PDB file of C-alpha atoms in Angstrom:
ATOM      1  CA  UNK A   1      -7.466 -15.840 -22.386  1.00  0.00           C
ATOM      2  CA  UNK A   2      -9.436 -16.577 -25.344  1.00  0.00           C
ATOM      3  CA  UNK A   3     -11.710 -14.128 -26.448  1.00  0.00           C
ATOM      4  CA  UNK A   4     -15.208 -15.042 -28.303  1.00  0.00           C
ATOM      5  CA  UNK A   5     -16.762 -12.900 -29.995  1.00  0.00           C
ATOM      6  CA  UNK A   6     -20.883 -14.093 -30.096  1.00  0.00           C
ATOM      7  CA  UNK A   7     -23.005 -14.638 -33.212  1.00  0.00           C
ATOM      8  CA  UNK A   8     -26.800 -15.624 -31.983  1.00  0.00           C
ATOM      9  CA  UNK A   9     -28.812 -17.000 -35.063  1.00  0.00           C
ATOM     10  CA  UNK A  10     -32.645 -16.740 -35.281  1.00  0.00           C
ATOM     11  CA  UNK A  11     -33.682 -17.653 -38.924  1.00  0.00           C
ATOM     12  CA  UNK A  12     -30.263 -16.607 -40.602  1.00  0.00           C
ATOM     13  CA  UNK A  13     -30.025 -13.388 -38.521  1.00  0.00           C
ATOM     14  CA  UNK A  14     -27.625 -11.889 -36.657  1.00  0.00           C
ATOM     15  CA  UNK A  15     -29.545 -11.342 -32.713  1.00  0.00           C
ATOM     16  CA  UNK A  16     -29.035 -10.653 -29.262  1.00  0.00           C
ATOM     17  CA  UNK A  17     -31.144 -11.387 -26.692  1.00  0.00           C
ATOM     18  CA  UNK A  18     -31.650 -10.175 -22.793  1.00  0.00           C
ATOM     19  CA  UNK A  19     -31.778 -12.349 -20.338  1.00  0.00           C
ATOM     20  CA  UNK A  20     -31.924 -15.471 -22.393  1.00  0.00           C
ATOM     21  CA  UNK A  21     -36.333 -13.924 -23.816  1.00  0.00           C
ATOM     22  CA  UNK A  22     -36.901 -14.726 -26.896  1.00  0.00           C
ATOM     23  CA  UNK A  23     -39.576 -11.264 -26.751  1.00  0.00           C
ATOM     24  CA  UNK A  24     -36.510  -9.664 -25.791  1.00  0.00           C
ATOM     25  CA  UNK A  25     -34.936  -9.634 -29.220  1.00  0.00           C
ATOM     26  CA  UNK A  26     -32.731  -7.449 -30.766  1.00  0.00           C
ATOM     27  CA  UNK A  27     -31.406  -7.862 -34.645  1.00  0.00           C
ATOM     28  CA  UNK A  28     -28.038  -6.316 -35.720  1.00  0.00           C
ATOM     29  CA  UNK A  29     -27.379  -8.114 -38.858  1.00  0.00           C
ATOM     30  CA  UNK A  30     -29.024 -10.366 -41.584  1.00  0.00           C
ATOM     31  CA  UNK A  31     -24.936 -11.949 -42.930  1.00  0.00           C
ATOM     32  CA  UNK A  32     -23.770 -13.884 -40.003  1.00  0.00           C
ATOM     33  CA  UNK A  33     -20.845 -15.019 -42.040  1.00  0.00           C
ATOM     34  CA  UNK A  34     -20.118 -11.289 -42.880  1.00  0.00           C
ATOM     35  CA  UNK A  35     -20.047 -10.326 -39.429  1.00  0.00           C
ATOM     36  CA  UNK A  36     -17.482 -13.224 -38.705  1.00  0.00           C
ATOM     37  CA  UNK A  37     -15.320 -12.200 -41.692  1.00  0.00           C
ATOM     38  CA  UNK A  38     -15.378  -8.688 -39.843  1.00  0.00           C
ATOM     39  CA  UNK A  39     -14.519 -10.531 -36.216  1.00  0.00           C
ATOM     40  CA  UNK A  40     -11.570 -12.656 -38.495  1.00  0.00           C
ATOM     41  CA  UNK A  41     -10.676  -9.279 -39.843  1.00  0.00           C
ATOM     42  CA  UNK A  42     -10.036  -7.936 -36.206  1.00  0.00           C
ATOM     43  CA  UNK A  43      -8.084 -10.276 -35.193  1.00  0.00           C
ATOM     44  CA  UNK A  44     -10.483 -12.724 -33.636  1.00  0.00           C
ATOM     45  CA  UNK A  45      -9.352 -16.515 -34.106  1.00  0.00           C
ATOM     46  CA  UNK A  46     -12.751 -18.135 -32.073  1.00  0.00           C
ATOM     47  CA  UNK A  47     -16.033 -17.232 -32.753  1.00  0.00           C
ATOM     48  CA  UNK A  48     -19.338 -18.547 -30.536  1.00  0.00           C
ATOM     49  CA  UNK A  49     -21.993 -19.191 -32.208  1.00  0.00           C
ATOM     50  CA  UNK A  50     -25.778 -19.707 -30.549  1.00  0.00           C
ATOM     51  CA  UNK A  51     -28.723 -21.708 -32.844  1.00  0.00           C
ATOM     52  CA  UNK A  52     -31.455 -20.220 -30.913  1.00  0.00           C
ATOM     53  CA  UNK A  53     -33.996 -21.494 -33.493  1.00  0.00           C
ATOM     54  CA  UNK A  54     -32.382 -25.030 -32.450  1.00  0.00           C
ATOM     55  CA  UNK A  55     -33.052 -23.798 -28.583  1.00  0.00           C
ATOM     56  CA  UNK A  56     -36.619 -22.613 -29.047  1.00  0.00           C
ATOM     57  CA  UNK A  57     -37.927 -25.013 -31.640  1.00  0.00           C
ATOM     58  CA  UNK A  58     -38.900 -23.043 -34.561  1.00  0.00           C
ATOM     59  CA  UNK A  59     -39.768 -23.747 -38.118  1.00  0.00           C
ATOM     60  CA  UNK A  60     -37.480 -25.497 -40.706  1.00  0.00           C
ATOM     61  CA  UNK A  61     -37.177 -22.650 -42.674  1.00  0.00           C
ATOM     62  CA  UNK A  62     -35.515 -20.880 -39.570  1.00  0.00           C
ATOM     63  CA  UNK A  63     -33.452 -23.933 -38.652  1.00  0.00           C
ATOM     64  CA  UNK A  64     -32.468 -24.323 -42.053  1.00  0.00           C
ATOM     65  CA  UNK A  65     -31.289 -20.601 -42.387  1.00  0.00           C
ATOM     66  CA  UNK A  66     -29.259 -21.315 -39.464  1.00  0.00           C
ATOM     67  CA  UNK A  67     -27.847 -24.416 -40.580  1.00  0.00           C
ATOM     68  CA  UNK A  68     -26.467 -22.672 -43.582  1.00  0.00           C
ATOM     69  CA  UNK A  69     -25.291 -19.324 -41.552  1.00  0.00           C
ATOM     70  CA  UNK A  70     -23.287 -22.220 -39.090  1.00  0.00           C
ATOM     71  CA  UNK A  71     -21.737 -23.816 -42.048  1.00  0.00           C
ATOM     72  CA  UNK A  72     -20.753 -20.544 -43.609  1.00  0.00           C
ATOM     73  CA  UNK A  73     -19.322 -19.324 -40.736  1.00  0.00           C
ATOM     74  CA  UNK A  74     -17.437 -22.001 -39.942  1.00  0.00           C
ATOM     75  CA  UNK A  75     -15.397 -21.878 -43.697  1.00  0.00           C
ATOM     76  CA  UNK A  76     -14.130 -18.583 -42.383  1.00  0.00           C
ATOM     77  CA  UNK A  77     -10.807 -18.857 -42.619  1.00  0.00           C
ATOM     78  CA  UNK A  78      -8.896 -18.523 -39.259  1.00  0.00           C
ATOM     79  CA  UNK A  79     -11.613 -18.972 -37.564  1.00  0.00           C
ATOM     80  CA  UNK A  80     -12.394 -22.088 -35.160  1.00  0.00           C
ATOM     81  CA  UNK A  81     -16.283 -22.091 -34.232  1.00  0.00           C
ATOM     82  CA  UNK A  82     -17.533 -22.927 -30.653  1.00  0.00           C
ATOM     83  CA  UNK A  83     -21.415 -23.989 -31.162  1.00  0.00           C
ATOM     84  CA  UNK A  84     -24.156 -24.966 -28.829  1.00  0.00           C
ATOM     85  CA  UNK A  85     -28.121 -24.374 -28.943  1.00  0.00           C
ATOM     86  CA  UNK A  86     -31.101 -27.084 -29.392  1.00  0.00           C
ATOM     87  CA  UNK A  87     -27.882 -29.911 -28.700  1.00  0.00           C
ATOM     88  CA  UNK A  88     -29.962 -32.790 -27.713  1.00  0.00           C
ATOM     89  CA  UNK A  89     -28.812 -35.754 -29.216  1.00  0.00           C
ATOM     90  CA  UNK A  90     -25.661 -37.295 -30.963  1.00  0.00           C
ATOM     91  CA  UNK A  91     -26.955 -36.537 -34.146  1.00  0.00           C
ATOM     92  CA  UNK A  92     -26.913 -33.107 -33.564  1.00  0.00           C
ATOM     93  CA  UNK A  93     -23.440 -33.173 -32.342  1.00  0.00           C
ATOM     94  CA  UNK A  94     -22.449 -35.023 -35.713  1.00  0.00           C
ATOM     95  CA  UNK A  95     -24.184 -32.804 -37.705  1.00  0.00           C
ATOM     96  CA  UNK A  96     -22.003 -29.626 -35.984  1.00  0.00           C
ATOM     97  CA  UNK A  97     -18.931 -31.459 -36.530  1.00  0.00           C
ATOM     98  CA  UNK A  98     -19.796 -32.053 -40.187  1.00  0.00           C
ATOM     99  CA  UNK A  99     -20.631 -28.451 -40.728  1.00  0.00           C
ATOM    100  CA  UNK A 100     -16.603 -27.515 -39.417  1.00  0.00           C
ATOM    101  CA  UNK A 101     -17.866 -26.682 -35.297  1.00  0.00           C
ATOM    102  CA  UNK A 102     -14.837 -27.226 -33.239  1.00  0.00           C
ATOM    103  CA  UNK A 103     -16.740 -27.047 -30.281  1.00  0.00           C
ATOM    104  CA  UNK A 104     -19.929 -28.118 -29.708  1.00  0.00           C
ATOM    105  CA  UNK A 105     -22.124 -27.504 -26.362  1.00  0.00           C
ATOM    106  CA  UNK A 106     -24.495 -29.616 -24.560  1.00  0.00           C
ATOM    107  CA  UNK A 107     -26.704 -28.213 -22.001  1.00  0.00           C
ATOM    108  CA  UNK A 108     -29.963 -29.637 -21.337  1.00  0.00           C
ATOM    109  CA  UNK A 109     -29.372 -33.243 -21.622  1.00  0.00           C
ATOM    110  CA  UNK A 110     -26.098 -32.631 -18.807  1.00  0.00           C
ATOM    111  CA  UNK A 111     -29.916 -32.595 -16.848  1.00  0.00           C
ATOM    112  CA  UNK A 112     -32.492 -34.410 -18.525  1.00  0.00           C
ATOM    113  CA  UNK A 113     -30.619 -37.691 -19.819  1.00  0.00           C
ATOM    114  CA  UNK A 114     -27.428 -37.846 -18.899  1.00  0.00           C
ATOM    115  CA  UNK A 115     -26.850 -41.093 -20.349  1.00  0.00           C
ATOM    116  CA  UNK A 116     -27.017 -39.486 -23.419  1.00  0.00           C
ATOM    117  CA  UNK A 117     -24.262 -36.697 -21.855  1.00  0.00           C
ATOM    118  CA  UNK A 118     -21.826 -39.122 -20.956  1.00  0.00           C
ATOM    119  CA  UNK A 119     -22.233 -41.225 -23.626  1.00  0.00           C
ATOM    120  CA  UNK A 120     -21.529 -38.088 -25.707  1.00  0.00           C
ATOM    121  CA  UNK A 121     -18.308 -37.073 -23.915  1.00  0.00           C
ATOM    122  CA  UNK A 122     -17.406 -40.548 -24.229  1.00  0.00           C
ATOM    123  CA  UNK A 123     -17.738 -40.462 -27.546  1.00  0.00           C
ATOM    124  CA  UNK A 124     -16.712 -37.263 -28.951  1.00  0.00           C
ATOM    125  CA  UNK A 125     -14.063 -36.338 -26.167  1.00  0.00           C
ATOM    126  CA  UNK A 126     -12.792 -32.548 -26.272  1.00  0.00           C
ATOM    127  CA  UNK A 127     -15.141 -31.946 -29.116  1.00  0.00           C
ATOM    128  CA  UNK A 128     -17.931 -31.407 -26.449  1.00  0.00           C
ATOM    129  CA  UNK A 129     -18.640 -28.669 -24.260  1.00  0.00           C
ATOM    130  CA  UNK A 130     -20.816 -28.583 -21.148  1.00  0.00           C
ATOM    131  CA  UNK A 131     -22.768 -25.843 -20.788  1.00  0.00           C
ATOM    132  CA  UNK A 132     -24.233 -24.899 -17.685  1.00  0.00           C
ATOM    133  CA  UNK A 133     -26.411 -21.739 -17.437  1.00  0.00           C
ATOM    134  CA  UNK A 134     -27.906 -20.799 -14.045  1.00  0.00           C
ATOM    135  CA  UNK A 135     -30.077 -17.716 -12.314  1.00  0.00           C
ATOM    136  CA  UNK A 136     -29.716 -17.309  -8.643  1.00  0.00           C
ATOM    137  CA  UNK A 137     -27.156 -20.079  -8.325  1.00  0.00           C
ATOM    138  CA  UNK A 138     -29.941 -22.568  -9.819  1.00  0.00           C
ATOM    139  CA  UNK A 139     -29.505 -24.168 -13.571  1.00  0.00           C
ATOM    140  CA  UNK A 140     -31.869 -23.516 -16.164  1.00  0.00           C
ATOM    141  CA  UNK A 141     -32.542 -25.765 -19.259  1.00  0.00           C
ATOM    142  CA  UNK A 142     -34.976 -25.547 -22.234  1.00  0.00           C
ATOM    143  CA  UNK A 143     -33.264 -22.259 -23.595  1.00  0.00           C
ATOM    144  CA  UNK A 144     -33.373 -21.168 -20.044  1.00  0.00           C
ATOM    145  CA  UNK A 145     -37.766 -21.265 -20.055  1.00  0.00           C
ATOM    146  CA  UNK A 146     -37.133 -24.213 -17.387  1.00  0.00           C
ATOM    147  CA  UNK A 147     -35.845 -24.118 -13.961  1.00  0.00           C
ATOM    148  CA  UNK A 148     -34.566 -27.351 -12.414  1.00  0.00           C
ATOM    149  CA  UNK A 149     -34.588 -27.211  -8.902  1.00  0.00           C
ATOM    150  CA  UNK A 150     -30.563 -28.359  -9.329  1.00  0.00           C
ATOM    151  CA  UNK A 151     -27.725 -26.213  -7.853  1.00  0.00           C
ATOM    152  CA  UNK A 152     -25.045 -24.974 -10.328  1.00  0.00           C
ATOM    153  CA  UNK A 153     -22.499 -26.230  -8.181  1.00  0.00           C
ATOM    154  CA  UNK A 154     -24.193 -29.751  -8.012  1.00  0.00           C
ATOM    155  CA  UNK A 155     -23.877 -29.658 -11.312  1.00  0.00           C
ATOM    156  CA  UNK A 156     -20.816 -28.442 -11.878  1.00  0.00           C
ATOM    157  CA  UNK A 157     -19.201 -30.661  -9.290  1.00  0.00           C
ATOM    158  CA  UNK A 158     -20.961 -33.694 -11.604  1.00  0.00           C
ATOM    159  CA  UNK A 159     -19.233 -32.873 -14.775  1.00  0.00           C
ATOM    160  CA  UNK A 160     -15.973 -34.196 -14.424  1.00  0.00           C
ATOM    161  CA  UNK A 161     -17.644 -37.926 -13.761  1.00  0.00           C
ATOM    162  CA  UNK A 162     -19.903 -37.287 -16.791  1.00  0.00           C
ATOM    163  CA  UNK A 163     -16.305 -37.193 -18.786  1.00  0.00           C
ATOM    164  CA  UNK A 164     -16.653 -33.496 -19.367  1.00  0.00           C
ATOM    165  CA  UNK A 165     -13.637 -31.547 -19.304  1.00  0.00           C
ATOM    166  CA  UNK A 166     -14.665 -27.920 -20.828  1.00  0.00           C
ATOM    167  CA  UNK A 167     -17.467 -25.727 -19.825  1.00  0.00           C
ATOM    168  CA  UNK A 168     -18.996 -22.715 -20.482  1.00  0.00           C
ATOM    169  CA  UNK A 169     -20.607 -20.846 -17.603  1.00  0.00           C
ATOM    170  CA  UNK A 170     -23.567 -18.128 -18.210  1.00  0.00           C
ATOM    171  CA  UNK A 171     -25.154 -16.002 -15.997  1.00  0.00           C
ATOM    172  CA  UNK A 172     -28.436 -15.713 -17.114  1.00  0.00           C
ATOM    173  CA  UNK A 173     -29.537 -12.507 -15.099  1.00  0.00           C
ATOM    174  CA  UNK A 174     -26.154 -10.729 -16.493  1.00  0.00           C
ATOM    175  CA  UNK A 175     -26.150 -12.211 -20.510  1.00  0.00           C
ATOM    176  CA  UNK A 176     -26.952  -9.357 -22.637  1.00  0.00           C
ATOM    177  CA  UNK A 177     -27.690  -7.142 -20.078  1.00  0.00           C
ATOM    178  CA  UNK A 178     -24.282  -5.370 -20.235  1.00  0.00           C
ATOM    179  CA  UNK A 179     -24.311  -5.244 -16.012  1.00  0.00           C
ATOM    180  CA  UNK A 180     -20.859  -6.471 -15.759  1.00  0.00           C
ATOM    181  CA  UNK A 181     -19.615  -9.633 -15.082  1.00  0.00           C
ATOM    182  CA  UNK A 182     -19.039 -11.240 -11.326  1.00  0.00           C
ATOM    183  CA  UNK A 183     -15.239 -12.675 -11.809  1.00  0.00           C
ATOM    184  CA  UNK A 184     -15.198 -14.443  -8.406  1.00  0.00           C
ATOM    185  CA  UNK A 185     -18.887 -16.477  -9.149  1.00  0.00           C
ATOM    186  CA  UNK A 186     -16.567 -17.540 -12.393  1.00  0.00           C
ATOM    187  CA  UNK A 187     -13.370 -18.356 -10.484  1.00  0.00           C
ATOM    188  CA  UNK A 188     -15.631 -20.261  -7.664  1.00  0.00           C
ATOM    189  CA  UNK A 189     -17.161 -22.254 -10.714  1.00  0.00           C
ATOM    190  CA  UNK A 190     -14.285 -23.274 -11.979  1.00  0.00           C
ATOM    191  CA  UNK A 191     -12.934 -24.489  -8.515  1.00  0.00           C
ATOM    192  CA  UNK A 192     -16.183 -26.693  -8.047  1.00  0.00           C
ATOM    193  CA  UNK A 193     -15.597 -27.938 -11.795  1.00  0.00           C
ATOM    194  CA  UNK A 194     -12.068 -28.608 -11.428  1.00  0.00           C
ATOM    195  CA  UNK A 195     -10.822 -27.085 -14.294  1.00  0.00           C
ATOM    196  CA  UNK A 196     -11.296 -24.073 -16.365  1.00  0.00           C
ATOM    197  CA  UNK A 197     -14.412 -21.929 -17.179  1.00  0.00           C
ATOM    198  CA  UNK A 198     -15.296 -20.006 -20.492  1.00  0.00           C
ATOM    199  CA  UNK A 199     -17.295 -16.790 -18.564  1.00  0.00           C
ATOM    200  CA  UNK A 200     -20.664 -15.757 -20.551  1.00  0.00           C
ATOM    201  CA  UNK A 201     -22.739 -13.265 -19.392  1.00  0.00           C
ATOM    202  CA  UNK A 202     -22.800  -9.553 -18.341  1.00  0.00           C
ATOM    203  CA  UNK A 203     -19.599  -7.856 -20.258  1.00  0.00           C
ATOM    204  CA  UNK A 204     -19.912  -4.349 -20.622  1.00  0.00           C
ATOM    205  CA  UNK A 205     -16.568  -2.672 -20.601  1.00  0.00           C
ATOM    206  CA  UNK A 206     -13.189  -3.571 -21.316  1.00  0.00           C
ATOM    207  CA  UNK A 207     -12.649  -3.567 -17.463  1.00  0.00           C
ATOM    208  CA  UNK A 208     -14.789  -6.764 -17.294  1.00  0.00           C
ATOM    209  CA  UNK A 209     -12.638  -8.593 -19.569  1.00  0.00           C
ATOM    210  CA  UNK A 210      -9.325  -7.471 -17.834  1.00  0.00           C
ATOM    211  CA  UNK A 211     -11.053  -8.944 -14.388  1.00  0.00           C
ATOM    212  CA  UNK A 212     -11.828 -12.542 -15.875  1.00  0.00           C
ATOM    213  CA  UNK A 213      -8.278 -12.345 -17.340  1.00  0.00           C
ATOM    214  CA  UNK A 214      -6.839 -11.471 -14.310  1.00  0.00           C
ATOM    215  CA  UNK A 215      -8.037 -14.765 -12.551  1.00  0.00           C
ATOM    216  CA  UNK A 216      -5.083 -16.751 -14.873  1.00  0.00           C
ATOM    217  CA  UNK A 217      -6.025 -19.668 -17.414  1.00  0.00           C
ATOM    218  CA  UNK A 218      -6.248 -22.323 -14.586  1.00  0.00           C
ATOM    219  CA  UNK A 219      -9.455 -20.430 -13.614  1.00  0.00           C
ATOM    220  CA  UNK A 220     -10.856 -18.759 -16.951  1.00  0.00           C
ATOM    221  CA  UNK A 221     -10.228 -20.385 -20.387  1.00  0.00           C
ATOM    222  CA  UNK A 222     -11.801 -17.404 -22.132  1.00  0.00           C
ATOM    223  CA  UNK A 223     -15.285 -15.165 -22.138  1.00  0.00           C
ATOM    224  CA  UNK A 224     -18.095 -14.988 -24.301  1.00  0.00           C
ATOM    225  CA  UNK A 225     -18.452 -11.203 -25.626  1.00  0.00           C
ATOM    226  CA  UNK A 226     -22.142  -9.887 -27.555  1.00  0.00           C
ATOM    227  CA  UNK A 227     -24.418  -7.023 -27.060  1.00  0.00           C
ATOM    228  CA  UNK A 228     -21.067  -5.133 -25.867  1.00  0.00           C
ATOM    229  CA  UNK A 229     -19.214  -5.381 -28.866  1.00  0.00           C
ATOM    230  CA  UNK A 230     -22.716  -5.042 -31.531  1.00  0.00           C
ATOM    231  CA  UNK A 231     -23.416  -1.522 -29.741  1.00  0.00           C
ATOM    232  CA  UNK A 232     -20.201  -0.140 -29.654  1.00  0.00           C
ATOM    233  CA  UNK A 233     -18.905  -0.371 -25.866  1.00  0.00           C
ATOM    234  CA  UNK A 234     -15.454  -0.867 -27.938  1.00  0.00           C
ATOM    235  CA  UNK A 235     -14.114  -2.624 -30.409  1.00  0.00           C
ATOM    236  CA  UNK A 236     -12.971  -6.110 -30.671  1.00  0.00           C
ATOM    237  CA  UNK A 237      -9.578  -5.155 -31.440  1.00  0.00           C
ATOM    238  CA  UNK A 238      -9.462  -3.338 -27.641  1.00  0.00           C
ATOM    239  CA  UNK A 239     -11.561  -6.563 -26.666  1.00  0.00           C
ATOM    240  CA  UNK A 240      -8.715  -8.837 -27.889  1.00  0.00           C
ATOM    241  CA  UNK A 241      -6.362  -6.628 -26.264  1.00  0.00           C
ATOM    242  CA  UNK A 242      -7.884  -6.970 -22.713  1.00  0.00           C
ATOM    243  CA  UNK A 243      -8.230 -11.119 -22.858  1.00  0.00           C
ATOM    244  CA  UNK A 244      -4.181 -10.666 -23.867  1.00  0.00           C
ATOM    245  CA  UNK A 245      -4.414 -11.678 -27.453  1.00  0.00           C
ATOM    246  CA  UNK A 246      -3.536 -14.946 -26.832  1.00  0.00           C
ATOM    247  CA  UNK A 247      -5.898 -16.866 -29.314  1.00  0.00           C
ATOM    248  CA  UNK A 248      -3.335 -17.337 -31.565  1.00  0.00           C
ATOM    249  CA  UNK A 249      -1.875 -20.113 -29.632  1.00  0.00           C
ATOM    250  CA  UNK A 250      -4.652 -21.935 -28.815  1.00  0.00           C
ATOM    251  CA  UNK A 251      -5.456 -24.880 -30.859  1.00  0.00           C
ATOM    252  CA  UNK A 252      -9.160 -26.038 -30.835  1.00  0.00           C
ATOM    253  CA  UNK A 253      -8.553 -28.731 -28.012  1.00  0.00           C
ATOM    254  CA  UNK A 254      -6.183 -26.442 -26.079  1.00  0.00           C
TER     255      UNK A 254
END
């Protein structure tokens, strides 16, 4: 299982948040492209990476901060970068791809124009992710502010004949909470889907990634790991360890 160790941007800084609120914001480091040379260091061979100033709209000085932290980031060597936030057009996705993103995610627009979605995955094939984030088995868009009245699995069930063929899954009452994760809401997604989920949302011990292992790469591509690994739950090396340390074989469009 691929393991990704997060980096959420707001202006150039390294964040977390809870729940998906931006008032609910917690900095642990201004040199995101340190804190991936650390996560190359350990062994890591994916990073995630989250524009939140993309998601919520702020300034250009913010957005451009970010810009530059993606970019650096991705000229970490060994590193492949899996980016998403504020995706809402295929100019954005060109403008990740140029920076180095291997992945990029598109979540709101898989709700709010998906002619633009499938003309995306049409167009830039295993270079886009879906990504679906829901809260009581009901998706939430906008940076998670809006709800949408749309099932997960309706969804989810959708993506396939939107030409979508990876997806990342969050949990929005879990993310950053450190609550644990709920393996069998991942493996169910990933059955509606019809192919593999990356899990985001809730880690807290090492236990959590040895469940979402456990459910085999037909079910769980790999999980998103944050606030567990910036306060010290363990280390990425032990993180790594649990997922199987597999990474290394996984190309970008594996």
């Amino acid at each position: 299982m691929i393991l990704f160790p997060a980096i959420d941007l707001v202006a150039g800084q390294v964040v977390r948040l809870r729940c998906g609120e931006r008032s609910q914001m917690d900095v642990y480091a201004s040199d995101p492209v340190a804190v991936a040379r650390d996560f190359a260091r350990a062994g890591a061979h994916w990073i995630h990476v989250v524009d939140l100033s993309a998601t919520f709209g702020e300034d250009g000085r913010a957005l451009a901060a970010n810009r530059r932290a993606i970019e650096g980031i991705c000229g970490v060597e060994g590193i492949s970068v899996d980016v998403g936030g504020g995706v809402r057009s295929l100019e954005a996705v060109e403008r990740l791809a140029d920076l180095g993103a291997r992945r990029i995610a598109m979540g709101t627009a898989l709700v709010r124009d998906r002619t633009l979605a499938r003309e995306a995955a049409a167009r830039f094939g295993d270079l886009l992710v879906a990504d679906v984030a829901a809260q009581g088995g009901v998706v939430r868009v906008n940076g998670w502010r809006d709800g949408t009245g749309i099932s997960a699995d309706e969804l989810v069930r959708d993506l396939a004949d939107m030409g979508f063929r990876r997806l990342v899954f969050t949990d929005v009452a879990r993310d950053g909470m450190q609550v644990g994760v709920d393996a069998a809401a991942y493996a169910h997604v990933a059955a509606v889907a019809g192919f593999p989920v990356v899990a985001s949302g809730g880690i807290a011990r090492l236990d959590d990634i040895r469940a979402l292992a456990a459910l085999g790469s037909s079910a769980v591509e790999g999980a998103i790991c944050g606030r567990a690994l910036y306060e010290g739950n363990f280390t990425l090396s032990e993180a790594l360890a649990a997922a199987g340390h597999k990474e290394e074989t996984c190309s970008p469009s594996a």
